[in-house]
GROMACS .gro file of C-alpha atoms in nm:
model
  289
    1UNK     CA    1   0.357  -6.115  -2.872
    2UNK     CA    2   0.683  -5.926  -2.829
    3UNK     CA    3   0.705  -5.546  -2.828
    4UNK     CA    4   1.010  -5.325  -2.780
    5UNK     CA    5   1.006  -4.975  -2.630
    6UNK     CA    6   1.339  -4.790  -2.651
    7UNK     CA    7   1.453  -4.593  -2.345
    8UNK     CA    8   1.801  -4.500  -2.466
    9UNK     CA    9   2.056  -4.621  -2.719
   10UNK     CA   10   2.149  -4.911  -2.491
   11UNK     CA   11   1.834  -4.964  -2.283
   12UNK     CA   12   1.478  -5.062  -2.366
   13UNK     CA   13   1.171  -5.237  -2.232
   14UNK     CA   14   1.078  -5.571  -2.388
   15UNK     CA   15   0.713  -5.662  -2.336
   16UNK     CA   16   0.645  -6.035  -2.364
   17UNK     CA   17   0.307  -6.206  -2.351
   18UNK     CA   18   0.321  -6.510  -2.122
   19UNK     CA   19   0.071  -6.776  -2.233
   20UNK     CA   20   0.128  -6.971  -1.910
   21UNK     CA   21   0.028  -6.671  -1.693
   22UNK     CA   22  -0.202  -6.506  -1.952
   23UNK     CA   23  -0.048  -6.163  -1.905
   24UNK     CA   24   0.217  -5.935  -2.048
   25UNK     CA   25   0.548  -5.922  -1.860
   26UNK     CA   26   0.767  -5.613  -1.894
   27UNK     CA   27   1.141  -5.675  -1.899
   28UNK     CA   28   1.409  -5.409  -1.876
   29UNK     CA   29   1.692  -5.481  -2.121
   30UNK     CA   30   2.050  -5.356  -2.141
   31UNK     CA   31   2.222  -5.398  -2.478
   32UNK     CA   32   2.574  -5.318  -2.599
   33UNK     CA   33   2.595  -5.003  -2.807
   34UNK     CA   34   2.750  -5.205  -3.087
   35UNK     CA   35   2.439  -5.424  -3.111
   36UNK     CA   36   2.481  -5.762  -3.274
   37UNK     CA   37   2.412  -6.113  -3.154
   38UNK     CA   38   2.528  -6.172  -2.797
   39UNK     CA   39   2.488  -6.416  -2.508
   40UNK     CA   40   2.217  -6.328  -2.256
   41UNK     CA   41   2.198  -6.289  -1.880
   42UNK     CA   42   1.861  -6.297  -1.703
   43UNK     CA   43   1.913  -6.090  -1.388
   44UNK     CA   44   1.631  -6.132  -1.136
   45UNK     CA   45   1.527  -5.871  -0.879
   46UNK     CA   46   1.444  -5.926  -0.512
   47UNK     CA   47   1.136  -5.990  -0.302
   48UNK     CA   48   0.898  -5.748  -0.475
   49UNK     CA   49   1.026  -5.812  -0.825
   50UNK     CA   50   1.096  -5.440  -0.883
   51UNK     CA   51   0.720  -5.379  -0.881
   52UNK     CA   52   0.793  -5.113  -0.616
   53UNK     CA   53   1.081  -4.960  -0.812
   54UNK     CA   54   1.345  -5.127  -0.595
   55UNK     CA   55   1.577  -5.330  -0.815
   56UNK     CA   56   1.909  -5.356  -0.991
   57UNK     CA   57   1.868  -5.063  -1.228
   58UNK     CA   58   1.743  -4.814  -0.968
   59UNK     CA   59   1.958  -4.921  -0.674
   60UNK     CA   60   2.295  -5.023  -0.814
   61UNK     CA   61   2.541  -4.932  -1.084
   62UNK     CA   62   2.473  -5.228  -1.310
   63UNK     CA   63   2.384  -5.015  -1.611
   64UNK     CA   64   2.728  -4.859  -1.607
   65UNK     CA   65   2.893  -5.189  -1.523
   66UNK     CA   66   2.749  -5.365  -1.827
   67UNK     CA   67   2.809  -5.072  -2.064
   68UNK     CA   68   3.055  -5.193  -2.325
   69UNK     CA   69   3.020  -5.558  -2.228
   70UNK     CA   70   2.916  -5.799  -2.499
   71UNK     CA   71   2.600  -5.933  -2.336
   72UNK     CA   72   2.224  -5.873  -2.339
   73UNK     CA   73   2.103  -5.830  -1.980
   74UNK     CA   74   1.731  -5.892  -1.923
   75UNK     CA   75   1.566  -5.788  -1.596
   76UNK     CA   76   1.203  -5.905  -1.563
   77UNK     CA   77   0.964  -5.679  -1.372
   78UNK     CA   78   0.717  -5.867  -1.153
   79UNK     CA   79   0.701  -6.190  -0.956
   80UNK     CA   80   0.675  -6.047  -0.606
   81UNK     CA   81   0.701  -6.318  -0.341
   82UNK     CA   82   0.687  -6.581  -0.618
   83UNK     CA   83   1.033  -6.734  -0.574
   84UNK     CA   84   1.026  -6.747  -0.954
   85UNK     CA   85   0.881  -7.095  -0.961
   86UNK     CA   86   0.566  -7.260  -1.095
   87UNK     CA   87   0.315  -7.256  -0.811
   88UNK     CA   88   0.096  -7.560  -0.757
   89UNK     CA   89  -0.219  -7.350  -0.717
   90UNK     CA   90  -0.330  -6.995  -0.804
   91UNK     CA   91  -0.305  -6.748  -0.519
   92UNK     CA   92  -0.597  -6.515  -0.433
   93UNK     CA   93  -0.358  -6.219  -0.414
   94UNK     CA   94  -0.083  -6.309  -0.661
   95UNK     CA   95  -0.290  -6.488  -0.922
   96UNK     CA   96  -0.123  -6.751  -1.141
   97UNK     CA   97   0.252  -6.790  -1.090
   98UNK     CA   98   0.423  -6.986  -1.367
   99UNK     CA   99   0.757  -6.811  -1.349
  100UNK     CA  100   0.969  -7.118  -1.412
  101UNK     CA  101   0.783  -7.174  -1.738
  102UNK     CA  102   0.817  -6.808  -1.831
  103UNK     CA  103   1.188  -6.778  -1.749
  104UNK     CA  104   1.298  -7.108  -1.901
  105UNK     CA  105   1.074  -7.129  -2.209
  106UNK     CA  106   0.879  -6.816  -2.295
  107UNK     CA  107   1.135  -6.546  -2.221
  108UNK     CA  108   1.434  -6.717  -2.391
  109UNK     CA  109   1.228  -6.755  -2.707
  110UNK     CA  110   1.130  -6.389  -2.691
  111UNK     CA  111   1.491  -6.278  -2.640
  112UNK     CA  112   1.599  -6.483  -2.940
  113UNK     CA  113   1.320  -6.335  -3.150
  114UNK     CA  114   1.400  -5.977  -3.052
  115UNK     CA  115   1.780  -5.982  -3.047
  116UNK     CA  116   1.904  -6.315  -3.178
  117UNK     CA  117   2.124  -6.542  -2.970
  118UNK     CA  118   2.459  -6.712  -2.987
  119UNK     CA  119   2.313  -6.993  -2.775
  120UNK     CA  120   2.483  -6.901  -2.444
  121UNK     CA  121   2.261  -6.807  -2.148
  122UNK     CA  122   2.297  -6.742  -1.775
  123UNK     CA  123   2.061  -6.661  -1.489
  124UNK     CA  124   2.136  -6.482  -1.162
  125UNK     CA  125   1.926  -6.373  -0.866
  126UNK     CA  126   1.952  -6.169  -0.548
  127UNK     CA  127   1.798  -6.224  -0.206
  128UNK     CA  128   1.457  -6.390  -0.270
  129UNK     CA  129   1.559  -6.483  -0.626
  130UNK     CA  130   1.908  -6.616  -0.546
  131UNK     CA  131   1.817  -6.974  -0.464
  132UNK     CA  132   1.554  -6.983  -0.741
  133UNK     CA  133   1.818  -6.880  -0.998
  134UNK     CA  134   2.008  -7.199  -0.916
  135UNK     CA  135   1.683  -7.399  -0.917
  136UNK     CA  136   1.596  -7.268  -1.264
  137UNK     CA  137   1.930  -7.399  -1.393
  138UNK     CA  138   1.858  -7.734  -1.231
  139UNK     CA  139   1.504  -7.757  -1.371
  140UNK     CA  140   1.613  -7.647  -1.721
  141UNK     CA  141   1.970  -7.769  -1.778
  142UNK     CA  142   1.920  -7.730  -2.154
  143UNK     CA  143   1.869  -7.354  -2.116
  144UNK     CA  144   2.133  -7.208  -1.884
  145UNK     CA  145   2.511  -7.244  -1.903
  146UNK     CA  146   2.567  -7.060  -1.574
  147UNK     CA  147   2.374  -6.962  -1.261
  148UNK     CA  148   2.451  -6.734  -0.967
  149UNK     CA  149   2.298  -6.668  -0.626
  150UNK     CA  150   2.372  -6.342  -0.446
  151UNK     CA  151   2.275  -6.353  -0.078
  152UNK     CA  152   1.993  -6.597  -0.147
  153UNK     CA  153   1.871  -6.922   0.008
  154UNK     CA  154   1.963  -7.231  -0.198
  155UNK     CA  155   1.838  -7.471   0.073
  156UNK     CA  156   1.466  -7.389   0.097
  157UNK     CA  157   1.356  -7.724   0.243
  158UNK     CA  158   1.566  -7.676   0.558
  159UNK     CA  159   1.318  -7.625   0.847
  160UNK     CA  160   1.452  -7.279   0.935
  161UNK     CA  161   1.439  -7.176   0.569
  162UNK     CA  162   1.084  -7.312   0.532
  163UNK     CA  163   0.977  -7.096   0.825
  164UNK     CA  164   1.149  -6.786   0.688
  165UNK     CA  165   1.020  -6.831   0.332
  166UNK     CA  166   0.665  -6.902   0.452
  167UNK     CA  167   0.672  -6.593   0.674
  168UNK     CA  168   0.796  -6.378   0.385
  169UNK     CA  169   0.521  -6.494   0.150
  170UNK     CA  170   0.253  -6.471   0.419
  171UNK     CA  171   0.375  -6.122   0.506
  172UNK     CA  172   0.244  -6.011   0.168
  173UNK     CA  173  -0.098  -6.156   0.256
  174UNK     CA  174  -0.035  -6.455   0.030
  175UNK     CA  175  -0.069  -6.827   0.104
  176UNK     CA  176   0.278  -6.988   0.102
  177UNK     CA  177   0.127  -7.336   0.073
  178UNK     CA  178   0.002  -7.252  -0.277
  179UNK     CA  179   0.365  -7.258  -0.391
  180UNK     CA  180   0.505  -7.608  -0.319
  181UNK     CA  181   0.241  -7.734  -0.078
  182UNK     CA  182   0.257  -7.749   0.304
  183UNK     CA  183   0.598  -7.787   0.473
  184UNK     CA  184   0.733  -8.136   0.415
  185UNK     CA  185   0.561  -8.171   0.077
  186UNK     CA  186   0.781  -8.312  -0.203
  187UNK     CA  187   0.786  -7.981  -0.390
  188UNK     CA  188   1.007  -7.818  -0.129
  189UNK     CA  189   1.280  -8.075  -0.188
  190UNK     CA  190   1.226  -8.091  -0.565
  191UNK     CA  191   1.312  -7.720  -0.582
  192UNK     CA  192   1.594  -7.728  -0.327
  193UNK     CA  193   1.935  -7.679  -0.495
  194UNK     CA  194   2.114  -7.823  -0.189
  195UNK     CA  195   1.922  -8.150  -0.231
  196UNK     CA  196   1.976  -8.158  -0.608
  197UNK     CA  197   2.339  -8.048  -0.642
  198UNK     CA  198   2.424  -8.342  -0.867
  199UNK     CA  199   2.179  -8.205  -1.123
  200UNK     CA  200   2.371  -7.877  -1.146
  201UNK     CA  201   2.700  -8.048  -1.228
  202UNK     CA  202   2.819  -7.917  -1.562
  203UNK     CA  203   2.665  -7.573  -1.505
  204UNK     CA  204   2.899  -7.290  -1.405
  205UNK     CA  205   2.784  -7.193  -1.054
  206UNK     CA  206   2.859  -6.890  -0.837
  207UNK     CA  207   2.720  -6.858  -0.484
  208UNK     CA  208   2.782  -6.593  -0.221
  209UNK     CA  209   2.654  -6.472   0.116
  210UNK     CA  210   2.786  -6.282   0.418
  211UNK     CA  211   2.769  -6.336   0.792
  212UNK     CA  212   2.574  -6.011   0.816
  213UNK     CA  213   2.834  -5.780   0.967
  214UNK     CA  214   2.821  -5.428   0.819
  215UNK     CA  215   3.137  -5.325   0.635
  216UNK     CA  216   3.275  -5.090   0.371
  217UNK     CA  217   3.110  -5.296   0.096
  218UNK     CA  218   2.768  -5.180   0.221
  219UNK     CA  219   2.849  -4.813   0.156
  220UNK     CA  220   2.648  -4.707   0.463
  221UNK     CA  221   2.676  -4.330   0.524
  222UNK     CA  222   2.867  -4.228   0.835
  223UNK     CA  223   2.635  -4.181   1.131
  224UNK     CA  224   2.348  -4.375   0.976
  225UNK     CA  225   2.151  -4.625   1.181
  226UNK     CA  226   2.292  -4.975   1.120
  227UNK     CA  227   2.070  -5.190   0.894
  228UNK     CA  228   1.964  -5.431   1.166
  229UNK     CA  229   1.699  -5.598   0.949
  230UNK     CA  230   1.945  -5.655   0.667
  231UNK     CA  231   2.201  -5.790   0.912
  232UNK     CA  232   1.953  -6.052   1.034
  233UNK     CA  233   1.843  -6.149   0.683
  234UNK     CA  234   2.202  -6.182   0.562
  235UNK     CA  235   2.292  -6.402   0.859
  236UNK     CA  236   1.999  -6.630   0.770
  237UNK     CA  237   2.093  -6.657   0.402
  238UNK     CA  238   2.455  -6.720   0.505
  239UNK     CA  239   2.331  -7.020   0.706
  240UNK     CA  240   2.117  -7.134   0.413
  241UNK     CA  241   2.396  -7.087   0.159
  242UNK     CA  242   2.632  -7.282   0.384
  243UNK     CA  243   2.404  -7.586   0.356
  244UNK     CA  244   2.425  -7.566  -0.023
  245UNK     CA  245   2.804  -7.521  -0.017
  246UNK     CA  246   2.844  -7.822   0.212
  247UNK     CA  247   2.635  -8.029  -0.031
  248UNK     CA  248   2.847  -7.914  -0.327
  249UNK     CA  249   3.166  -8.015  -0.150
  250UNK     CA  250   3.026  -8.346  -0.027
  251UNK     CA  251   2.944  -8.449  -0.385
  252UNK     CA  252   3.244  -8.286  -0.549
  253UNK     CA  253   3.040  -8.050  -0.767
  254UNK     CA  254   3.257  -7.755  -0.882
  255UNK     CA  255   3.145  -7.400  -0.803
  256UNK     CA  256   3.282  -7.057  -0.724
  257UNK     CA  257   3.203  -6.994  -0.357
  258UNK     CA  258   3.235  -6.655  -0.186
  259UNK     CA  259   3.139  -6.682   0.180
  260UNK     CA  260   3.209  -6.341   0.331
  261UNK     CA  261   3.243  -6.198   0.681
  262UNK     CA  262   3.118  -5.848   0.591
  263UNK     CA  263   2.799  -5.736   0.420
  264UNK     CA  264   2.454  -5.656   0.558
  265UNK     CA  265   2.211  -5.743   0.275
  266UNK     CA  266   2.259  -5.411   0.098
  267UNK     CA  267   2.280  -5.312  -0.267
  268UNK     CA  268   2.647  -5.237  -0.215
  269UNK     CA  269   2.703  -5.600  -0.121
  270UNK     CA  270   2.483  -5.732  -0.401
  271UNK     CA  271   2.663  -5.529  -0.665
  272UNK     CA  272   3.001  -5.644  -0.538
  273UNK     CA  273   2.883  -6.006  -0.557
  274UNK     CA  274   2.760  -5.951  -0.912
  275UNK     CA  275   3.090  -5.801  -1.022
  276UNK     CA  276   3.280  -6.095  -0.873
  277UNK     CA  277   3.041  -6.345  -1.029
  278UNK     CA  278   3.076  -6.183  -1.370
  279UNK     CA  279   3.455  -6.197  -1.359
  280UNK     CA  280   3.491  -6.548  -1.218
  281UNK     CA  281   3.192  -6.738  -1.353
  282UNK     CA  282   2.934  -6.572  -1.574
  283UNK     CA  283   3.152  -6.410  -1.839
  284UNK     CA  284   3.370  -6.720  -1.887
  285UNK     CA  285   3.064  -6.944  -1.916
  286UNK     CA  286   2.905  -6.703  -2.164
  287UNK     CA  287   3.236  -6.685  -2.354
  288UNK     CA  288   3.232  -6.310  -2.345
  289UNK     CA  289   3.399  -6.029  -2.154
   0.00000   0.00000   0.00000
């Protein structure tokens, strides 16, 4: 089942029934005014999956940025604390999470049915969804031509990352062990891009993170309290991203790397990373502009 609800001439909501999760997923869609068959970019939201209204369309200028660009941008709503993967067990709070199946099989088919496709696809994620965006490209190399992580953690099996990810999921009153099993279980490494970098060879990759120092890119109003929480989170994802970058370089896997000194896990930083990724990596891989 696929239903379309127009919002404007270039924006609509695409509702897709997911057989694997037995529910309808709403997806915000940006389309060029000219219409036609285009490549597609799946752009994932952060920790709460935009279920709380916090996401790309409400907190950044992506709608204006993509206006006039020859691409269909699809932003799924949902997946809070899911890390956009297929969980090993249902969660009492979150229910059945089969997001890898949805994003690599069910949603691409729905996009093709609704809009057509020229066969070129990319996936990108921010914060919680950054590392998973790279993992999705690794798990489904036949689907995505490019993948990008903005201030995410592409080394989830690192002990510090395991602790941080488990605390994040548990903070939502969910059981983190329902995802890939207890720490040290094979699933953590199977879904770790830093452990599986050889499998992403041939995919156009962009990865970025900052040391966590606030700067102009954050667009913090003068006199505002510094975003101490965001500074700490960004420092952690910078550490995590560094592990992935070291693995890329050790195995000679090409990628566009943007390790920054300034940026405090803000939407200003995320949007700047997206713009850079589009110019350097995503648009070329999608053969568009």
